[in-house]
N, CA and C of each residue as an Amber inpcrd file, in Angstrom:
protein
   294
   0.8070000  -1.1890000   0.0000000   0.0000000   0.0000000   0.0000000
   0.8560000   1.2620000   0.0000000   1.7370000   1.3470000   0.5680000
   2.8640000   2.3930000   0.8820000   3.2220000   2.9210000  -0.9130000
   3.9120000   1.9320000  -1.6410000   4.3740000   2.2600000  -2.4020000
   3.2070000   3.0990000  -3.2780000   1.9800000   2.1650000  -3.5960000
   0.7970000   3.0730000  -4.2510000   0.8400000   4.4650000  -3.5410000
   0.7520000   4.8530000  -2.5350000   0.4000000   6.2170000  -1.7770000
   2.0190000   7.0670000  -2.1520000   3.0050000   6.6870000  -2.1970000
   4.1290000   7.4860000  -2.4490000   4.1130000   8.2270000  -3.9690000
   3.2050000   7.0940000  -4.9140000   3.4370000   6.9490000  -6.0460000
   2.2670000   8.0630000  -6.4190000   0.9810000   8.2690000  -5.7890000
  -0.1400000   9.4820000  -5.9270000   0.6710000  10.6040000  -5.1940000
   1.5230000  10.3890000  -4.2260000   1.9760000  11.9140000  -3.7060000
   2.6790000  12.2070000  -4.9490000   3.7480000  11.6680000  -5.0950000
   4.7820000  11.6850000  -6.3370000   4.1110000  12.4600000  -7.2950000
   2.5470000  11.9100000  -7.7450000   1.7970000  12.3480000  -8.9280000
   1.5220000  13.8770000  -8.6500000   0.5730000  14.0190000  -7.4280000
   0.1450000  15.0720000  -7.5520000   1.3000000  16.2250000  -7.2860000
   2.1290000  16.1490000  -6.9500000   3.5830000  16.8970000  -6.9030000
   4.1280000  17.3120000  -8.2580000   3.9540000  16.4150000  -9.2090000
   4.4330000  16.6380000 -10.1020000   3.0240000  17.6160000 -11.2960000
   1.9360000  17.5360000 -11.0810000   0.7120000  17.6350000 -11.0450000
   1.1310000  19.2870000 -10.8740000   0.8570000  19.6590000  -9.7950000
   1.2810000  20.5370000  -9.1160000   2.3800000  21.7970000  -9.7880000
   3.7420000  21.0080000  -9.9130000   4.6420000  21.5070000 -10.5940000
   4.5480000  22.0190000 -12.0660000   3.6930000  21.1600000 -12.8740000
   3.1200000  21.3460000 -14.0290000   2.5620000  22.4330000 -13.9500000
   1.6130000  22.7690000 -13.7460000   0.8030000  24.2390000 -12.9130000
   1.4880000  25.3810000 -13.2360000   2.2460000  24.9640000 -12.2080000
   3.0790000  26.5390000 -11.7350000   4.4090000  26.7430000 -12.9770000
   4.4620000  25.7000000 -13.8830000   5.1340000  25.6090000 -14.6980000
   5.1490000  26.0880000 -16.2230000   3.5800000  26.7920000 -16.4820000
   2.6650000  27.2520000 -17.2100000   3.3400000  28.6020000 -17.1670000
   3.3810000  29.3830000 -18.5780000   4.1210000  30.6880000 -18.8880000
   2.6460000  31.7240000 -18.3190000   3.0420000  32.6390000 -17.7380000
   1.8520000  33.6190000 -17.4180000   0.9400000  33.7580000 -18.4370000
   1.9100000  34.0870000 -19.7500000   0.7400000  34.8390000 -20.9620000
  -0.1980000  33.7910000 -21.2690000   0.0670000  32.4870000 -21.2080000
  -0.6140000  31.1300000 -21.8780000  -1.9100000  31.4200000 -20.4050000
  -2.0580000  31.2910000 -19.0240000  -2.5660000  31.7090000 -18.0940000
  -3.8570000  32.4540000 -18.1670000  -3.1930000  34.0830000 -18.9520000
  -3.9300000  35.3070000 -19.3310000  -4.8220000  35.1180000 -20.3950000
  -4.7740000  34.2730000 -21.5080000  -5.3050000  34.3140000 -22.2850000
  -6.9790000  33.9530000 -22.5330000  -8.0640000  34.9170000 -22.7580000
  -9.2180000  35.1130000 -22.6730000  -9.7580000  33.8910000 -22.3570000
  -9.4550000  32.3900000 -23.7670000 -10.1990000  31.3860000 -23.5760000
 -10.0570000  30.4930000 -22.4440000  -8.5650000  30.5560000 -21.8010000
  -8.4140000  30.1300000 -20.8540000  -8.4610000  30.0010000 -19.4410000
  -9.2730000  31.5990000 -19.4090000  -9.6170000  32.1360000 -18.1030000
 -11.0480000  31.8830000 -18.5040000 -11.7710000  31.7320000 -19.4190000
 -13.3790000  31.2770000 -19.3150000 -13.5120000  29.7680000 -18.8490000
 -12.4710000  28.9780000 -19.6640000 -12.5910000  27.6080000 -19.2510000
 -12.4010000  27.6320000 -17.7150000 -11.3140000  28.2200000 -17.0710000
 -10.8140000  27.8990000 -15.7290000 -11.8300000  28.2980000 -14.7670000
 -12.4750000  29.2740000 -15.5250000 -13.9900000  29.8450000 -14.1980000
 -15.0870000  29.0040000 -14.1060000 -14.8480000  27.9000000 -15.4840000
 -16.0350000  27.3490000 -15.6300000 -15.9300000  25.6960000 -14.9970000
 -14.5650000  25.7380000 -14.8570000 -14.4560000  24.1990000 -14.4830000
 -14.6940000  23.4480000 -12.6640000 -14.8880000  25.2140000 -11.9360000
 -15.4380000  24.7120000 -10.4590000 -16.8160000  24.0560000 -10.5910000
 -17.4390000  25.4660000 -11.8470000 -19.0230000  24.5370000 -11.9340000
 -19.3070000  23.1560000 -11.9260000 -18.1850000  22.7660000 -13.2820000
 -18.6100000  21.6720000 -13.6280000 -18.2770000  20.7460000 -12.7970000
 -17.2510000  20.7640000 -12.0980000 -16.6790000  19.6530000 -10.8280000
 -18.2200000  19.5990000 -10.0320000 -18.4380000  20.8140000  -9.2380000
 -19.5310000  20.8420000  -8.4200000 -20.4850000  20.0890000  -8.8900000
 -21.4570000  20.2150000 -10.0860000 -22.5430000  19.7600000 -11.2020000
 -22.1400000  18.3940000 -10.4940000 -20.9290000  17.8680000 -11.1620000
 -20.7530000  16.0980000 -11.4940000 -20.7760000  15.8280000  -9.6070000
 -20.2070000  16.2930000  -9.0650000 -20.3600000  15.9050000  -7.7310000
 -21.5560000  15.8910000  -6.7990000 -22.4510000  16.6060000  -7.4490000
 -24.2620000  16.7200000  -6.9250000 -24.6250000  15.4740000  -7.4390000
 -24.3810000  15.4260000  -9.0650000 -25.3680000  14.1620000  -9.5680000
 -24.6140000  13.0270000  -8.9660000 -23.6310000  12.8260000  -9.2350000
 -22.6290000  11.5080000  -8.2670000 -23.4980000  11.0420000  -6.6940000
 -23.6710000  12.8250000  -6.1670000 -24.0760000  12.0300000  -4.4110000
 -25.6170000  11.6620000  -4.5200000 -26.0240000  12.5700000  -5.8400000
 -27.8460000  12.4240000  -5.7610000 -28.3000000  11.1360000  -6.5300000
 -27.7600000  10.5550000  -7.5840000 -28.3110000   9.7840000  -8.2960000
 -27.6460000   7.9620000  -8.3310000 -26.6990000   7.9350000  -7.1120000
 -26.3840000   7.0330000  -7.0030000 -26.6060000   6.2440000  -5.3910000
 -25.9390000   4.8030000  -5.1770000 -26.5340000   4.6100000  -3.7780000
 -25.4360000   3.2110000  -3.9260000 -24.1570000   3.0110000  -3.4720000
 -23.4240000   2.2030000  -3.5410000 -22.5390000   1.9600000  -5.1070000
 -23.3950000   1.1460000  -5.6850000 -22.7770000   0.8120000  -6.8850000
 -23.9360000   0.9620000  -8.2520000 -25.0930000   1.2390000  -7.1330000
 -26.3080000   1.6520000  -8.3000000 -26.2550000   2.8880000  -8.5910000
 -27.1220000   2.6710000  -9.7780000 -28.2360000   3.6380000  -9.9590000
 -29.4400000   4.1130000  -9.6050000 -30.1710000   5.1670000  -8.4310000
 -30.7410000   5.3370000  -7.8320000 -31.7510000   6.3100000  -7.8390000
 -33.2020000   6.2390000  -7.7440000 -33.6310000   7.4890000  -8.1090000
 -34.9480000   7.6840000  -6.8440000 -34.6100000   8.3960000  -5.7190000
 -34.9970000   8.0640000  -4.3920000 -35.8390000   9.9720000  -4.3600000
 -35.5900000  10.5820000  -2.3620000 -36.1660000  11.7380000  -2.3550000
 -34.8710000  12.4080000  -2.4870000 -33.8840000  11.9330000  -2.4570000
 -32.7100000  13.0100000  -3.3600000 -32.8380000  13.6950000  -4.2970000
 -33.3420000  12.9210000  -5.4700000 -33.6700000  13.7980000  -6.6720000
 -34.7410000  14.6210000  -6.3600000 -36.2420000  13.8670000  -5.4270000
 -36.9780000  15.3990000  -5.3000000 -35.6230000  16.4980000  -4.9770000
 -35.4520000  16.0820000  -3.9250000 -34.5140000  17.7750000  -2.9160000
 -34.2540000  18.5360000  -4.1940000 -33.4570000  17.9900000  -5.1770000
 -32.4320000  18.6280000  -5.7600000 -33.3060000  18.9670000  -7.1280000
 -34.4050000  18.5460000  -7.3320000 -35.2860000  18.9310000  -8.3270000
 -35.9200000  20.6630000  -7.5380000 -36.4730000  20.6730000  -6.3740000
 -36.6440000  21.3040000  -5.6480000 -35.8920000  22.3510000  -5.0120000
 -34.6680000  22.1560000  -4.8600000 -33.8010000  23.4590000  -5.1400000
 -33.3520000  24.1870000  -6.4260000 -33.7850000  23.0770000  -7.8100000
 -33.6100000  23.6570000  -9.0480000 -34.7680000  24.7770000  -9.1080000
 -36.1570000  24.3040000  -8.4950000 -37.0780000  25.1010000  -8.6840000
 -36.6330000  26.6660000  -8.2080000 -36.2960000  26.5440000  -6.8730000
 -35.8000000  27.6900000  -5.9680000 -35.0140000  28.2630000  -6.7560000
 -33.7290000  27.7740000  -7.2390000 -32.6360000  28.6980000  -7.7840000
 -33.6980000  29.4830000  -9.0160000 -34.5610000  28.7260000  -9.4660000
 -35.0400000  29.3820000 -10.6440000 -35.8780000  30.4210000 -10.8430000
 -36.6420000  30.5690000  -9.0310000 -37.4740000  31.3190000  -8.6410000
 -36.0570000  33.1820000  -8.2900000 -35.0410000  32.3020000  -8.4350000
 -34.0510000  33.2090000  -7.8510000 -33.9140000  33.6060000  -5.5550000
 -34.5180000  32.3290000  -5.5520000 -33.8470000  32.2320000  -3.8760000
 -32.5540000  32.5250000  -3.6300000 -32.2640000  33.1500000  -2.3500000
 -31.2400000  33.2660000  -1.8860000 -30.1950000  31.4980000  -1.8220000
 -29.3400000  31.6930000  -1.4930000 -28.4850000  30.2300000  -1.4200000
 -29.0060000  29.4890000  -0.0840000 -29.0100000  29.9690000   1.0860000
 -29.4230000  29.4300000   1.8430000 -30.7440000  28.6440000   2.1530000
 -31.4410000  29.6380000   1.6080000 -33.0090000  29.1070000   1.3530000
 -33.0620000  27.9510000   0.3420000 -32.1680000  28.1800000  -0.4400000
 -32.3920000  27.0540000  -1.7360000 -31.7030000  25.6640000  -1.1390000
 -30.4390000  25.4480000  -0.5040000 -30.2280000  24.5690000   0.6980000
 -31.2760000  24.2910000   1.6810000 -32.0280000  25.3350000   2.0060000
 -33.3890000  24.5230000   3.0270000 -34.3740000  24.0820000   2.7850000
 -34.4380000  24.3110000   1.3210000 -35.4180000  23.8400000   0.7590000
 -35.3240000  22.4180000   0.4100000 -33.9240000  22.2430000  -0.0120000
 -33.8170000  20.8320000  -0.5160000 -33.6310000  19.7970000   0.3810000
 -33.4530000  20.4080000   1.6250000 -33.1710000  19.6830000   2.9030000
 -34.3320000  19.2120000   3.1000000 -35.0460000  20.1570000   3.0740000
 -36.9530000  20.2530000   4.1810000 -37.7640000  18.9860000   3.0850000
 -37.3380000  19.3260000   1.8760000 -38.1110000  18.4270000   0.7720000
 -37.4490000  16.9410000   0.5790000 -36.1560000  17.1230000   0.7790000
 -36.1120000  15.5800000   1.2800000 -36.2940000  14.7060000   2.4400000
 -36.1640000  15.6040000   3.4570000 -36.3710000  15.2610000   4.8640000
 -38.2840000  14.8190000   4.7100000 -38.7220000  15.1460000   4.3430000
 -40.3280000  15.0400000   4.2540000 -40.4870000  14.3250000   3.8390000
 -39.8260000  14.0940000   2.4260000 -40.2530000  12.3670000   1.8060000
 -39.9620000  11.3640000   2.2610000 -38.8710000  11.5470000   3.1650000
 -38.6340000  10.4100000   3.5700000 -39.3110000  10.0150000   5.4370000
 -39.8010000  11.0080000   5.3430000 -40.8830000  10.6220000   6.8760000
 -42.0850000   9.4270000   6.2120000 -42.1150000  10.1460000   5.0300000
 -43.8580000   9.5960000   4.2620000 -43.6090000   8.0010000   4.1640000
């Protein structure tokens, strides 16, 4: 196990180095600062559907997806963030009393 774990530090180090290894102007450049703003979204996106639509090794379609159907509504109504989090809380928490 050791050696695997030396071998991901190793990676992301070098990972890392790559990065900072990037010329500023390549950095600055318009398309590359749209992609880079856009790629927290998309991490976030894949990491909602990952925790909402799965359940071990399945495929799952439970009161998760309400919640998160239900905070889509909210964001769309233009809720604050918090509210749109309590909403999806309150709406899954409910289905699953029923």
């Amino acid at each position: 196990m050791w050696p695997a774990l030396l071998l991901a530090a190793g990676g992301c180090y070098l990972l890392k180095l790559a990065g900072l290894s990037v010329p500023r102007r390549v950095l600055e450049a318009p398309r590359v600062e749209r992609v880079a703003d856009r790629i927290p979204i998309a991490l976030l996106a894949a990491l909602i559907a990952v925790s909402t639509f799965t359940g071990g090794r399945e495929l799952v379609l439970d009161e998760r997806a309400a919640g998160l159907a239900a905070a889509g509504a909210a964001v769309l109504l233009r809720a604050p963030f918090l509210v749109v989090v309590a909403v999806a809380c309150v709406t899954t928490a409910l289905l699953r009393v029923v």
